[in-house]
Structure formats: structure tokens, C-alpha cells
Short mmCIF file of N, CA and C and ligand atoms in Angstrom, two decimals:
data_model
loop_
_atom_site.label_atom_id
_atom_site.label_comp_id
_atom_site.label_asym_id
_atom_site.label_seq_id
_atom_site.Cartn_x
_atom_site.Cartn_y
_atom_site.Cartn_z
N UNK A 280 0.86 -1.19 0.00
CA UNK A 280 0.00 0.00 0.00
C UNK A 280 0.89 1.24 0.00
N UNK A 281 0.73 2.30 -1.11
CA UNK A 281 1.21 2.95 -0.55
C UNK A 281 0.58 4.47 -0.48
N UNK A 282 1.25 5.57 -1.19
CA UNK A 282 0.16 7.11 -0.96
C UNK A 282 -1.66 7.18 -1.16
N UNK A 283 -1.89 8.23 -0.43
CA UNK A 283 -3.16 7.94 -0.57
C UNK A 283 -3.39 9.10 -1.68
N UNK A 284 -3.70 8.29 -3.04
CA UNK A 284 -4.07 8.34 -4.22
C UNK A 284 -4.86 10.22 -4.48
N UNK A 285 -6.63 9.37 -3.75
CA UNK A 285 -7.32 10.75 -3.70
C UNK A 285 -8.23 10.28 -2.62
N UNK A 286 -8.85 11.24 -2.43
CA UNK A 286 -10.13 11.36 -1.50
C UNK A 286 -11.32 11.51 -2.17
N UNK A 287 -12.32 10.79 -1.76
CA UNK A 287 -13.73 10.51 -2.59
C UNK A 287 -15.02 11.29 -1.77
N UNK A 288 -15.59 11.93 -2.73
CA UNK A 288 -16.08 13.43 -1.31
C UNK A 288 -17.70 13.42 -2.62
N UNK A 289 -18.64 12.68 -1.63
CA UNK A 289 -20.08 12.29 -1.99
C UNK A 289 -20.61 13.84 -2.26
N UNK A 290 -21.53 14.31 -3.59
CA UNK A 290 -22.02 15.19 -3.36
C UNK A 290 -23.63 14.73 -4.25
N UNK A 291 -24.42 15.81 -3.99
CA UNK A 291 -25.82 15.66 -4.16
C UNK A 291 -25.75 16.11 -6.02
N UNK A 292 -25.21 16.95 -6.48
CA UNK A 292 -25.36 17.93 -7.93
C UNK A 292 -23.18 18.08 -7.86
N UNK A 293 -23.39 17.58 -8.83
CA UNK A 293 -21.65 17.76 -9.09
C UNK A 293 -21.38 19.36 -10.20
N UNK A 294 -22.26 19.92 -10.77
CA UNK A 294 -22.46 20.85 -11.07
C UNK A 294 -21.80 21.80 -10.25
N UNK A 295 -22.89 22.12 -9.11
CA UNK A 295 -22.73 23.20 -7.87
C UNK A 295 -21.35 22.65 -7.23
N UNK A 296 -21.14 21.21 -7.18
CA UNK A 296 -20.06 21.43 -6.28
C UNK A 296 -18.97 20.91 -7.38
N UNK A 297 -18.58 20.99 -8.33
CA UNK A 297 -17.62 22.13 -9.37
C UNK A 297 -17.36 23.07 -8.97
N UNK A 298 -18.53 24.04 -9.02
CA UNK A 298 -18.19 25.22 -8.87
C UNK A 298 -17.71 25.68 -7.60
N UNK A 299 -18.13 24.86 -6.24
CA UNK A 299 -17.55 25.50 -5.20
C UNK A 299 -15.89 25.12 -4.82
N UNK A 300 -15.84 23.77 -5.73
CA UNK A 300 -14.17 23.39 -5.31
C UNK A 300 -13.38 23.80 -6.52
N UNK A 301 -13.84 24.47 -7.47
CA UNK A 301 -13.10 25.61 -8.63
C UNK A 301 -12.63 26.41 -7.67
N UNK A 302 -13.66 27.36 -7.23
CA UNK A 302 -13.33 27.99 -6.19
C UNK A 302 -12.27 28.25 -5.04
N UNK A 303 -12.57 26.87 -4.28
CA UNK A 303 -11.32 26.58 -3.19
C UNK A 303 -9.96 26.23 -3.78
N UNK A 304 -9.79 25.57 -5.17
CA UNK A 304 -8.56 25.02 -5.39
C UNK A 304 -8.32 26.25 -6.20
N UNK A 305 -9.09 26.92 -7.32
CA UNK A 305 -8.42 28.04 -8.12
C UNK A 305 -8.41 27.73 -9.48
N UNK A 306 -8.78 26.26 -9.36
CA UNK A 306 -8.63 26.06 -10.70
C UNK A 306 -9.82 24.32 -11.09
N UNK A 307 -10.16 24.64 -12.02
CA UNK A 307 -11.71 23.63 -12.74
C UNK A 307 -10.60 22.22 -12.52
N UNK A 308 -11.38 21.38 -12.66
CA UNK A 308 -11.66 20.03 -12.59
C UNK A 308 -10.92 19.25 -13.49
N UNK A 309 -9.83 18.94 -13.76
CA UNK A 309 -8.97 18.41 -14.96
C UNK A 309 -9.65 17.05 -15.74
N UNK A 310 -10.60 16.58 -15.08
CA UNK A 310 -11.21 15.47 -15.60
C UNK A 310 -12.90 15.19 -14.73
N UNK A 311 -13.81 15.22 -15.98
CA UNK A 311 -14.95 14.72 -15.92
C UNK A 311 -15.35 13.76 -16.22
N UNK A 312 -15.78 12.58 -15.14
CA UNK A 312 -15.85 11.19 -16.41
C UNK A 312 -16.67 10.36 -15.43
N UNK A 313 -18.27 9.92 -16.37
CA UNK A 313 -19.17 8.95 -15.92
C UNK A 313 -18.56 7.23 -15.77
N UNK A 314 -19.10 6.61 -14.79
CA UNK A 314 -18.25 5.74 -14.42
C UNK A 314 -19.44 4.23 -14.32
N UNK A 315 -20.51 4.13 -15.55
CA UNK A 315 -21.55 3.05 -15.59
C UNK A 315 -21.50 2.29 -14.13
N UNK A 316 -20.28 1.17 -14.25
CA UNK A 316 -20.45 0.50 -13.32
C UNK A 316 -21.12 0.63 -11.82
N UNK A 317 -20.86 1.93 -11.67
CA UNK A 317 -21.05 2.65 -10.01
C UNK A 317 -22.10 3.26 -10.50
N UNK A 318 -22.49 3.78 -11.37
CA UNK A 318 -23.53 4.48 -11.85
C UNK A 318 -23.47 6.11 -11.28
N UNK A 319 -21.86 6.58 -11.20
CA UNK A 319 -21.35 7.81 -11.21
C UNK A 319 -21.12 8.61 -12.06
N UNK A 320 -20.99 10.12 -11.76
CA UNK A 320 -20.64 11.04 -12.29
C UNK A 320 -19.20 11.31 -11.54
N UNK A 321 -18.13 11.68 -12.19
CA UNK A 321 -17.30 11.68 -11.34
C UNK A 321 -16.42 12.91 -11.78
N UNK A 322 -15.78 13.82 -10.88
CA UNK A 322 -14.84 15.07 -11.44
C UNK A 322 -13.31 15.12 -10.51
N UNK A 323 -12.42 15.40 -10.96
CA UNK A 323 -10.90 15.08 -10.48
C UNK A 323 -10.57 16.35 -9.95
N UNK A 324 -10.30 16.88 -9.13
CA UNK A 324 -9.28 18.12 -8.84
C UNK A 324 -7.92 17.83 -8.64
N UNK A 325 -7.22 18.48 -8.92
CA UNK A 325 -5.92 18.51 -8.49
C UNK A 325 -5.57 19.85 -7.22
N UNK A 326 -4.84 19.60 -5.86
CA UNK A 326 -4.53 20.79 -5.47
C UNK A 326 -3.06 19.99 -4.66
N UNK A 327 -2.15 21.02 -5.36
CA UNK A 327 -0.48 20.90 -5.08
C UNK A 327 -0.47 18.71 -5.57
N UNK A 328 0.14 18.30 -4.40
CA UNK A 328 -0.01 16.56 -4.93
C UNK A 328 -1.43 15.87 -5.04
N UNK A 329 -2.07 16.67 -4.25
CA UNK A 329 -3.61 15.98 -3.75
C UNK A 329 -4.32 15.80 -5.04
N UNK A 330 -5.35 14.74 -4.73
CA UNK A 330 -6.42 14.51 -5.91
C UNK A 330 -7.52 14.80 -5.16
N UNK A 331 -8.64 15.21 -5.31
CA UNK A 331 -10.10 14.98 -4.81
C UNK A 331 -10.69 14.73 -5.53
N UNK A 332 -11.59 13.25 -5.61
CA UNK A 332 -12.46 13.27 -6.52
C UNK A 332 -14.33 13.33 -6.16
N UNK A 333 -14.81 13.62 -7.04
CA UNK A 333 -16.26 14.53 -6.12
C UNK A 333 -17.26 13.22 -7.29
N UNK A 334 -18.45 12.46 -6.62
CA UNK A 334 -19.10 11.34 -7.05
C UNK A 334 -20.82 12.24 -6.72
N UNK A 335 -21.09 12.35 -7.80
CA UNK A 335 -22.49 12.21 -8.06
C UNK A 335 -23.46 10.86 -8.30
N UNK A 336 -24.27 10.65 -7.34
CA UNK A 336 -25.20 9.48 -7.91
C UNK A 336 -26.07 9.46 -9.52
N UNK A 337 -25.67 8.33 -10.41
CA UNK A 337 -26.93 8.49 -11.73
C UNK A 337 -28.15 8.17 -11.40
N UNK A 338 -28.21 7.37 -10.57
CA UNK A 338 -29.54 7.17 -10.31
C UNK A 338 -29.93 6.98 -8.74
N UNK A 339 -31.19 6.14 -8.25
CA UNK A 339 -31.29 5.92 -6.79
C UNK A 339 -30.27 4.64 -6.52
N UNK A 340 -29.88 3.79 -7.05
CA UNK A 340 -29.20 2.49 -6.68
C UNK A 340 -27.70 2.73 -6.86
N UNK A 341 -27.30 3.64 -7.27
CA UNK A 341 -26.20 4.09 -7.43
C UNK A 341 -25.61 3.34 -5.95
N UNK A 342 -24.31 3.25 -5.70
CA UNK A 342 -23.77 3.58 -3.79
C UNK A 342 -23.77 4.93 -2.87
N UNK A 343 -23.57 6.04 -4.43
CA UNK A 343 -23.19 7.12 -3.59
C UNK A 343 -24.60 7.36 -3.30
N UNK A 344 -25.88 7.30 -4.11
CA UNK A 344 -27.03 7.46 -3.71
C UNK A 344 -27.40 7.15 -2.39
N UNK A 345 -27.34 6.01 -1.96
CA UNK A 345 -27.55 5.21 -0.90
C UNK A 345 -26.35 5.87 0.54
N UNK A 346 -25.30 6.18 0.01
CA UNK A 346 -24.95 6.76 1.36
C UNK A 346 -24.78 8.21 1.20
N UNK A 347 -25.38 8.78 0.47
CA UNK A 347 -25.55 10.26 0.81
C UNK A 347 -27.07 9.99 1.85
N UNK A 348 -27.95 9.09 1.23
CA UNK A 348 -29.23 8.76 2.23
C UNK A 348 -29.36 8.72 3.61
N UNK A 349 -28.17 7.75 4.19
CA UNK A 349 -27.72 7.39 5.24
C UNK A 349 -27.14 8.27 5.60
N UNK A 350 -25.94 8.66 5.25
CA UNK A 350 -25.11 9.69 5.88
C UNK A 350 -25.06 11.13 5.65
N UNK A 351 -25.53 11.98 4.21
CA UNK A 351 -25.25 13.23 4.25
C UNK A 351 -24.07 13.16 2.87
N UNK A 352 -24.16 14.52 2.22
CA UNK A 352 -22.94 14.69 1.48
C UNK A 352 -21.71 14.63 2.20
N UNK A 353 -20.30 14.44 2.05
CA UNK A 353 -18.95 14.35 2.81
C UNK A 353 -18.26 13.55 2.19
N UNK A 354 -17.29 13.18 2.97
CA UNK A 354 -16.10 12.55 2.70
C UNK A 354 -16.46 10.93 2.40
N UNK A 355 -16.52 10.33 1.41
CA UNK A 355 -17.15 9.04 1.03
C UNK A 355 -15.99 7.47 0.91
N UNK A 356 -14.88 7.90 0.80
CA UNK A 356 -14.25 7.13 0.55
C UNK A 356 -12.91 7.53 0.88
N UNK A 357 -11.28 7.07 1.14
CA UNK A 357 -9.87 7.27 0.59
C UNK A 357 -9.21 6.14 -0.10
N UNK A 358 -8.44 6.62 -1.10
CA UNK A 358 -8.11 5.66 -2.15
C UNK A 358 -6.66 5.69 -1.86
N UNK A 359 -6.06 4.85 -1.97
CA UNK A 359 -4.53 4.14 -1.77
C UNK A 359 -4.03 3.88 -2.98
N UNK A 360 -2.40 4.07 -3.77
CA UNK A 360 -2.16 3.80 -4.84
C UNK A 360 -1.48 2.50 -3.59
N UNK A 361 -1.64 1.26 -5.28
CA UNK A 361 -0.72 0.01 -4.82
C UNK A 361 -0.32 -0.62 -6.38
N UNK A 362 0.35 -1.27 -6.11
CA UNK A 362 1.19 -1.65 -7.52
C UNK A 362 1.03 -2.89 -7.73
N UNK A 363 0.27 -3.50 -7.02
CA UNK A 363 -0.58 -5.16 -7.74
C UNK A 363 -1.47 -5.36 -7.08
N UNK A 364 -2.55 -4.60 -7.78
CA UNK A 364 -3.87 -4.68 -7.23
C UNK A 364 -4.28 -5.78 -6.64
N UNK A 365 -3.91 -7.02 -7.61
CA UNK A 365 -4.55 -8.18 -7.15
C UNK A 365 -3.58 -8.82 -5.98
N UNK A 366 -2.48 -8.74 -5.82
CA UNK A 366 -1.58 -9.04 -4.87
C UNK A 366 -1.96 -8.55 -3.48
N UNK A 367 -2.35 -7.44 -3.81
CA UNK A 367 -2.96 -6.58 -1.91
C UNK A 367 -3.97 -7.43 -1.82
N UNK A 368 -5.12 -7.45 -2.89
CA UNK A 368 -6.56 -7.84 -2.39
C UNK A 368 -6.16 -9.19 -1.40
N UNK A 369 -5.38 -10.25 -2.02
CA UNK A 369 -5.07 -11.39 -1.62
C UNK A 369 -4.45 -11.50 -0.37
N UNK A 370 -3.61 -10.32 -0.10
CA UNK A 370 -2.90 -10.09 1.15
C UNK A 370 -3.82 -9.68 2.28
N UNK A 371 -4.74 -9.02 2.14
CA UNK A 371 -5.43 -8.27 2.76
C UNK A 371 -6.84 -9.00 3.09
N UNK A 372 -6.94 -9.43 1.80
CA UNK A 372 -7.91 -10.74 2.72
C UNK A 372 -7.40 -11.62 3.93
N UNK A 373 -6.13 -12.18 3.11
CA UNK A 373 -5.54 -13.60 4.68
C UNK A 373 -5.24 -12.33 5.76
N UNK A 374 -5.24 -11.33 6.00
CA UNK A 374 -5.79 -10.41 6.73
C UNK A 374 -6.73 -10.10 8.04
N UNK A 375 -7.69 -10.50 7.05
CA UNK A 375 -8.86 -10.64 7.64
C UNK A 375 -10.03 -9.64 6.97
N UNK A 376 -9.36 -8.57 6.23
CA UNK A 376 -10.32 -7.56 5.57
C UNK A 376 -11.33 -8.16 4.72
N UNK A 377 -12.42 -7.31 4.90
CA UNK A 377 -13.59 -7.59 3.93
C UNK A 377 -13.17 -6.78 2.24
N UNK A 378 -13.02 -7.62 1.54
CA UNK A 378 -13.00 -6.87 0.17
C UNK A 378 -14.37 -7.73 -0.82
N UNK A 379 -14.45 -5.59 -0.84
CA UNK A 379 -15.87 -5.84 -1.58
C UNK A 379 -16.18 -6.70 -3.06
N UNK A 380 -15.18 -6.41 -3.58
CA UNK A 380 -15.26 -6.84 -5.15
C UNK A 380 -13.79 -7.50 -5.22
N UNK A 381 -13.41 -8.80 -4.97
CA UNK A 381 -12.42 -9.52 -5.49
C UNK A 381 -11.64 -9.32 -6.37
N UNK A 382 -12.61 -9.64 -7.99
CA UNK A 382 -12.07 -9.11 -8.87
C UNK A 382 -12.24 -7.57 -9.10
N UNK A 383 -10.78 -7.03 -9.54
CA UNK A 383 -10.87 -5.73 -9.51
C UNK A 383 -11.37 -5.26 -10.84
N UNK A 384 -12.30 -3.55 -10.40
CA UNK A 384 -12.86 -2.98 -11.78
C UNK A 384 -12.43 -2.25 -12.32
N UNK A 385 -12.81 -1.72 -13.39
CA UNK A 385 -12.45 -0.62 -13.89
C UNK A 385 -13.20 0.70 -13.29
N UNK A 386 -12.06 1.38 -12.74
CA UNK A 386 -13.24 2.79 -11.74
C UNK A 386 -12.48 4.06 -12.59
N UNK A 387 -12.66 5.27 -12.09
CA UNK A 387 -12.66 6.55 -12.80
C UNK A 387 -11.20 6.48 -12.97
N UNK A 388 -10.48 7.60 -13.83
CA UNK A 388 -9.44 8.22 -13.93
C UNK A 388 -8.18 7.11 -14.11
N UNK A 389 -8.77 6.22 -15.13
CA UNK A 389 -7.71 4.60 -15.67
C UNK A 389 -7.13 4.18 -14.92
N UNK A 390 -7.75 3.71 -13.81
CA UNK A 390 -7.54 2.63 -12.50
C UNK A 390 -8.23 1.82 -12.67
N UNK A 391 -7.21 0.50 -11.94
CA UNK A 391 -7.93 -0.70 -11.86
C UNK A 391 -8.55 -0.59 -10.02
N UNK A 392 -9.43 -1.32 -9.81
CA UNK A 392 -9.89 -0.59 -8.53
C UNK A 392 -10.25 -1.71 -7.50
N UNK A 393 -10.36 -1.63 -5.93
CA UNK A 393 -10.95 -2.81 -5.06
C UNK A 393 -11.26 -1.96 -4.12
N UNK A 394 -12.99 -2.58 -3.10
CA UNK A 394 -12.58 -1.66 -2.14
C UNK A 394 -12.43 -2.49 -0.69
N UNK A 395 -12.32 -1.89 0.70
CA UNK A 395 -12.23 -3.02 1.45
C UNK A 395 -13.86 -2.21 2.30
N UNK A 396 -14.70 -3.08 2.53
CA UNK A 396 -15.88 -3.13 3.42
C UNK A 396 -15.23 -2.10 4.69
N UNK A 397 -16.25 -1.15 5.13
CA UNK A 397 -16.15 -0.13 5.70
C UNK A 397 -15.98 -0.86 7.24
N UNK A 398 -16.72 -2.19 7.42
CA UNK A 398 -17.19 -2.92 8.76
C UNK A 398 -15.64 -3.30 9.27
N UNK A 399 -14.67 -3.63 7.95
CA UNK A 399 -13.66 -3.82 8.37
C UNK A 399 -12.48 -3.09 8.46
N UNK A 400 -12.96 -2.21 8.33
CA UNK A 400 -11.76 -0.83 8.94
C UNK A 400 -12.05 0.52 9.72
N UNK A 401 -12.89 -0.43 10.60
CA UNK A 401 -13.01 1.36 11.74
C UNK A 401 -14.38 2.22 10.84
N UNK A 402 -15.22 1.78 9.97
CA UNK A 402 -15.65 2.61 9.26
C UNK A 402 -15.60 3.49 8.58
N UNK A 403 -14.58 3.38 7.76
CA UNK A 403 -14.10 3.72 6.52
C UNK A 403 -13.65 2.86 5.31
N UNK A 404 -14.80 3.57 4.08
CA UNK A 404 -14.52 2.52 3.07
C UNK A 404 -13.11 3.27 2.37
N UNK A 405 -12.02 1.81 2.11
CA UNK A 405 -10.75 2.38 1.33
C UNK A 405 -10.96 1.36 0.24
N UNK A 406 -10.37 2.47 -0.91
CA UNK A 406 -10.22 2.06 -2.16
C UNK A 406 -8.98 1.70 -2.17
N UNK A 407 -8.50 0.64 -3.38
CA UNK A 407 -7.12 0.26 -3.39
C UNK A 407 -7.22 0.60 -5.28
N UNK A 408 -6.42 1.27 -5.65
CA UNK A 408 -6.36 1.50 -6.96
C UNK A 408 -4.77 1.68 -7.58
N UNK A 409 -4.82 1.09 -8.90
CA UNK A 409 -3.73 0.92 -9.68
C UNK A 409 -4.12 0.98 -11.09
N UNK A 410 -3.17 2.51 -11.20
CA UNK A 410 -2.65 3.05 -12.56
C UNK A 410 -2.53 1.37 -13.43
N UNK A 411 -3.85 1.56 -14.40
CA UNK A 411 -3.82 1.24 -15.89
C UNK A 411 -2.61 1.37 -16.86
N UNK A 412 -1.74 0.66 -17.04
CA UNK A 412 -0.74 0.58 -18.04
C UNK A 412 -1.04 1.46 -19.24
N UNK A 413 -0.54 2.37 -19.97
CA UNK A 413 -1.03 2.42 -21.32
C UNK A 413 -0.60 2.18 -22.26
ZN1 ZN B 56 -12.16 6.96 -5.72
#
């Protein structure tokens, strides 16, 4: 495991909150990109090394739908870069961690992606993601 990648920050209208983290960082969104599988809208900031990425629900079944329900817009996720996706999942299971999706997906911004169940880390869901070769 190693840096933490980006931060995944649930919002209700990714529109409005564009515009408010244009704002805070100074500068628009370097990448906009719908993400089927999750049934996201998804936008990238960059500020100094940091990433934030901001998840709109497409529909009600979406995830982010469902825990903006439960919880409120906020901080939804942190993502970890690792360099064999499938090597952590495996590690991290004999672990003991809950990982949600075994096989890893394809998630926003050409990562391969896993996450680990929130039940098994203090309540916080972490993403494990690895840069797509090109
Ligand atoms: Zn993410």
C-alpha cells in the first residue's frame, strides 16, 4: 500500500459542487468522467499533490445514492495507490479484511480498482487502486 491516491467526497449535484471546489482550489476540474459500473458522475481536482475526486449518484441504486441517504454529502471514501492490485486484495484478505469486489474494476481516472468493506476498517470505506498501463 502505498500514498493515498485521492479522496472521494459524496455530493448531491456535481455541477454546484464544481463550482464550489473551482473555487477553493483556483482552478476547474482536470477530468470529468461517468463511471456506468457505479452508476457515477465523477470530477478530479488537483490541489499541489492531492487529488479529490467529487461522485455524483446516476440514479437511486447508485452507492453514492444510498450513502448520501444514510449519511449526508462528505467525505465518502480514501483511495490508496498500490502496484498489484490483485496481490494486496489477496494479502489483505488472509488479513482478515472484507474486500468488496475480489475481482478488480475498472473505476474513474484509468484505474484498476478494489474496495475493502467499511465494517472492516473502523468505518471507513478504502479504495485500493492501480494506474492502468497504457
Ligand atoms: Zn475513488
Amino acid at each position: 500500500m502505498q500514498k493515498i491516491e485521492h479522496i472521494g467526497i459524496a455530493v448531491k449535484d456535481i455541477s454546484s459542487a464544481n463550482a464550489i471546489y473551482t473555487k477553493l482550489f483556483g482552478t476547474p476540474p482536470y477530468k470529468t468522467e461517468t463511471v456506468e459500473s457505479e452508476a457515477v458522475i465523477t470530477s478530479f481536482f488537483k490541489s499541489g499533490p492531492n487529488k479529490i475526486e467529487l461522485l455524483q449518484a446516476m440514479n437511486d441504486e447508485s452507492p453514492i445514492a444510498k450513502f448520501i441517504e444514510k449519511k449526508g454529502e462528505g467525505i465518502h471514501h480514501i483511495a490508496f495507490a498500490v502496484d498489484d492490485i490483485f496481490a494486496e486484495i489477496n494479502r489483505l484478505k488472509s488479513e482478515g479484511f472484507i474486500v468488496l469486489n475480489e475481482t478488480p474494476k475498472k473505476g474513474a481516472d484509468n484505474k484498476l480498482i478494489a474496495f475493502l468493506h467499511p465494517k472492516s476498517t473502523n468505518g471507513v470505506l478504502i479504495e485500493l487502486c492501480q494506474e492502468i498501463a497504457q
